[in-house]
Coordinates of N, CA and C in Angstrom, one line a residue:
M178 N 74.1 6.2 -47.5 CA 74.9 6.3 -48.7 C 74.7 5.0 -49.6
F179 N 74.7 3.8 -49.0 CA 74.4 2.6 -49.7 C 73.8 1.6 -48.7
E180 N 73.1 0.6 -49.2 CA 72.3 -0.3 -48.4 C 72.7 -1.7 -48.4
R181 N 73.7 -2.0 -49.2 CA 74.2 -3.4 -49.3 C 75.7 -3.4 -49.7
C182 N 76.3 -4.5 -49.5 CA 77.7 -4.7 -49.9 C 77.9 -6.1 -50.2
D183 N 79.0 -6.5 -50.8 CA 79.3 -7.8 -51.1 C 80.7 -8.1 -50.6
F184 N 81.1 -9.4 -50.6 CA 82.4 -9.8 -50.0 C 83.1 -10.8 -50.9
L185 N 84.4 -10.6 -51.1 CA 85.3 -11.5 -51.8 C 86.1 -12.2 -50.8
L186 N 86.0 -13.5 -50.8 CA 86.8 -14.3 -49.8 C 88.0 -15.0 -50.5
G187 N 89.1 -14.9 -49.7 CA 90.3 -15.5 -50.2 C 90.8 -16.7 -49.3
N188 N 92.0 -17.0 -49.4 CA 92.6 -18.1 -48.5 C 92.6 -17.6 -47.0
G189 N 92.6 -18.6 -46.1 CA 92.7 -18.2 -44.7 C 91.5 -17.3 -44.3
F190 N 91.9 -16.2 -43.6 CA 90.9 -15.2 -43.2 C 90.9 -14.0 -44.1
S191 N 91.4 -14.1 -45.3 CA 91.4 -12.9 -46.2 C 90.0 -12.6 -46.7
I192 N 89.7 -11.3 -46.8 CA 88.4 -10.9 -47.2 C 88.5 -9.4 -47.7
V193 N 87.7 -9.1 -48.7 CA 87.7 -7.8 -49.2 C 86.2 -7.4 -49.3
I194 N 85.8 -6.2 -49.0 CA 84.4 -5.8 -49.1 C 84.2 -5.0 -50.4
I195 N 83.2 -5.3 -51.1 CA 82.8 -4.6 -52.4 C 81.7 -3.6 -52.0
V196 N 82.0 -2.3 -52.2 CA 81.0 -1.3 -51.9 C 80.4 -0.7 -53.2
P197 N 79.1 -0.6 -53.3 CA 78.5 -0.2 -54.6 C 78.5 1.3 -54.9
E198 N 79.2 2.1 -54.1 CA 79.3 3.5 -54.3 C 80.7 4.1 -54.2
T199 N 80.9 5.2 -54.7 CA 82.2 5.9 -54.4 C 82.1 6.5 -53.0
L200 N 83.2 6.3 -52.2 CA 83.2 6.7 -50.8 C 83.6 8.2 -50.8
P201 N 83.1 8.9 -49.8 CA 83.5 10.3 -49.6 C 85.0 10.3 -49.2
E202 N 85.6 11.4 -49.6 CA 87.0 11.6 -49.2 C 87.2 11.6 -47.7
A203 N 88.1 10.9 -47.2 CA 88.4 10.9 -45.7 C 89.8 10.5 -45.5
E204 N 90.4 10.9 -44.4 CA 91.8 10.5 -44.0 C 91.8 9.0 -43.6
T205 N 90.7 8.6 -42.9 CA 90.6 7.2 -42.5 C 89.2 6.6 -42.7
Y206 N 89.1 5.3 -42.9 CA 87.8 4.6 -43.1 C 87.8 3.6 -42.0
T207 N 86.6 3.3 -41.5 CA 86.5 2.2 -40.5 C 85.3 1.3 -40.8
V208 N 85.5 0.0 -40.7 CA 84.4 -0.9 -40.8 C 84.2 -1.5 -39.4
S209 N 83.0 -1.3 -38.9 CA 82.6 -1.7 -37.5 C 81.7 -2.9 -37.6
V210 N 82.0 -4.1 -37.1 CA 81.2 -5.2 -37.2 C 80.7 -5.8 -35.9
S211 N 79.5 -6.3 -35.9 CA 79.1 -7.2 -34.8 C 78.6 -8.5 -35.5
D212 N 78.1 -9.5 -34.8 CA 77.7 -10.7 -35.5 C 76.4 -10.5 -36.3
K213 N 75.7 -9.3 -36.2 CA 74.5 -9.1 -36.9 C 74.5 -7.9 -37.9
S214 N 75.4 -6.9 -37.6 CA 75.4 -5.7 -38.5 C 76.8 -5.2 -38.8
I215 N 76.9 -4.4 -39.8 CA 78.1 -3.9 -40.3 C 77.9 -2.4 -40.5
K216 N 78.8 -1.5 -40.0 CA 78.8 -0.1 -40.2 C 80.0 0.4 -40.9
F217 N 79.9 1.4 -41.7 CA 81.0 2.0 -42.4 C 81.1 3.5 -42.0
R218 N 82.3 3.9 -41.7 CA 82.6 5.3 -41.4 C 83.7 5.9 -42.3
A219 N 83.5 7.1 -42.7 CA 84.5 7.9 -43.4 C 84.9 9.0 -42.4
G220 N 86.1 8.9 -41.9 CA 86.5 9.8 -40.8 C 85.6 9.5 -39.6
Y221 N 84.9 10.5 -39.1 CA 84.0 10.3 -37.9 C 82.5 10.2 -38.4
E222 N 82.3 10.3 -39.7 CA 80.9 10.3 -40.2 C 80.5 8.9 -40.6
E223 N 79.4 8.4 -40.0 CA 78.8 7.1 -40.4 C 78.2 7.3 -41.7
I224 N 78.6 6.4 -42.7 CA 78.1 6.6 -44.0 C 77.1 5.4 -44.4
A225 N 77.1 4.3 -43.7 CA 76.2 3.2 -44.0 C 76.2 2.3 -42.8
E226 N 75.0 1.6 -42.7 CA 74.8 0.6 -41.7 C 73.8 -0.4 -42.3
M227 N 74.1 -1.7 -42.1 CA 73.2 -2.7 -42.6 C 73.3 -4.0 -41.9
P228 N 72.3 -4.8 -41.9 CA 72.4 -6.2 -41.4 C 73.2 -7.0 -42.4
Y229 N 73.9 -8.0 -41.9 CA 74.5 -9.0 -42.8 C 74.5 -10.3 -42.2
Q230 N 75.1 -11.3 -42.9 CA 74.9 -12.7 -42.5 C 75.8 -13.1 -41.3
G231 N 76.8 -12.3 -40.9 CA 77.6 -12.7 -39.8 C 78.4 -14.0 -40.1
G232 N 78.4 -14.9 -39.1 CA 79.1 -16.2 -39.3 C 80.5 -16.1 -39.8
E233 N 80.8 -16.8 -40.9 CA 82.1 -16.8 -41.4 C 82.6 -15.4 -41.8
I234 N 81.7 -14.6 -42.4 CA 82.1 -13.2 -42.7 C 82.6 -12.5 -41.5
F235 N 81.8 -12.5 -40.4 CA 82.2 -11.9 -39.2 C 83.6 -12.4 -38.7
E236 N 83.8 -13.7 -38.7 CA 85.1 -14.2 -38.2 C 86.2 -13.7 -39.1
R237 N 86.0 -13.7 -40.4 CA 87.1 -13.2 -41.3 C 87.4 -11.8 -41.0
I238 N 86.4 -10.9 -40.9 CA 86.6 -9.5 -40.7 C 87.3 -9.3 -39.3
A239 N 86.8 -10.0 -38.3 CA 87.2 -9.8 -36.9 C 88.7 -10.3 -36.7
N240 N 89.2 -11.1 -37.6 CA 90.6 -11.6 -37.5 C 91.5 -10.7 -38.3
N241 N 91.1 -9.6 -38.7 CA 92.0 -8.6 -39.4 C 91.9 -7.3 -38.6
T242 N 93.0 -6.5 -38.7 CA 93.0 -5.2 -38.1 C 92.7 -4.1 -39.2
Q243 N 92.9 -4.5 -40.5 CA 92.5 -3.6 -41.6 C 91.9 -4.5 -42.7
I244 N 91.1 -3.9 -43.5 CA 90.4 -4.6 -44.6 C 90.3 -3.8 -45.8
G245 N 90.4 -4.4 -47.0 CA 90.4 -3.7 -48.2 C 88.9 -3.4 -48.6
L246 N 88.7 -2.2 -49.2 CA 87.4 -1.9 -49.7 C 87.6 -1.6 -51.2
V247 N 86.7 -2.2 -52.0 CA 86.7 -1.9 -53.5 C 85.4 -1.3 -53.8
T248 N 85.5 -0.1 -54.4 CA 84.3 0.6 -54.8 C 84.0 0.2 -56.3
H249 N 82.8 -0.3 -56.5 CA 82.4 -0.8 -57.8 C 80.9 -0.5 -58.0
K250 N 80.6 0.4 -58.9 CA 79.2 0.7 -59.3 C 78.8 -0.3 -60.4
A251 N 77.5 -0.7 -60.3 CA 77.0 -1.7 -61.3 C 77.2 -1.2 -62.7
G252 N 77.6 -2.0 -63.6 CA 77.9 -1.6 -65.0 C 79.3 -1.2 -65.3
D253 N 80.0 -0.7 -64.3 CA 81.4 -0.3 -64.5 C 82.3 -1.5 -64.6
V254 N 83.5 -1.4 -65.2 CA 84.5 -2.4 -65.2 C 85.0 -2.6 -63.8
F255 N 85.1 -3.9 -63.3 CA 85.6 -4.2 -62.0 C 87.0 -3.7 -61.8
P256 N 87.3 -2.9 -60.8 CA 88.7 -2.4 -60.6 C 89.7 -3.5 -60.4
A257 N 90.9 -3.2 -60.8 CA 92.0 -4.2 -60.7 C 92.7 -4.0 -59.3
Q258 N 92.4 -3.1 -58.5 CA 93.0 -2.9 -57.2 C 92.0 -2.5 -56.1
I259 N 92.5 -2.6 -54.9 CA 91.7 -2.1 -53.7 C 91.6 -0.6 -53.8
S260 N 90.4 -0.1 -53.6 CA 90.2 1.4 -53.6 C 90.6 2.1 -52.3
H261 N 90.3 1.5 -51.2 CA 90.6 2.1 -49.9 C 91.0 1.0 -48.9
V262 N 91.6 1.3 -47.8 CA 91.9 0.4 -46.7 C 91.2 1.0 -45.5
A263 N 90.4 0.1 -44.8 CA 89.7 0.6 -43.6 C 90.2 -0.2 -42.4
Y264 N 90.2 0.5 -41.2 CA 90.4 -0.1 -40.0 C 89.2 -1.0 -39.6
V265 N 89.5 -2.0 -38.8 CA 88.4 -2.9 -38.4 C 88.1 -2.6 -36.9
E266 N 86.9 -2.5 -36.6 CA 86.4 -2.3 -35.2 C 85.4 -3.4 -34.9
V267 N 85.7 -4.3 -33.9 CA 84.8 -5.4 -33.6 C 83.9 -5.0 -32.4
R268 N 82.6 -5.2 -32.6 CA 81.6 -4.9 -31.5 C 81.0 -6.3 -31.1
R269 N 81.3 -6.6 -29.9 CA 80.8 -7.9 -29.4 C 79.9 -7.6 -28.2
A270 N 78.8 -8.5 -28.1 CA 77.9 -8.3 -27.0 C 78.6 -8.8 -25.7
V271 N 78.3 -8.1 -24.6 CA 78.9 -8.5 -23.3 C 77.9 -9.2 -22.5

């Protein structure tokens, strides 16, 4: 569905993910992160997976149980509110 995303960082561990597409309708959304990749699910359907920089971004996401998603297509006015809230799932190597 999309191949990249951006991150807005706030104070402490606050973070919001900017998604460049409108998400499919779903009752729940999940962001699943490891230190090397991030996956997005709408309900049970995986809608995107991509590598990302990990590090501080991983720590911020991993320190939250839910995260805000803002859908913003290039050229559109940036929204004034969070579009969706996703549950956070942390995948760590054992």
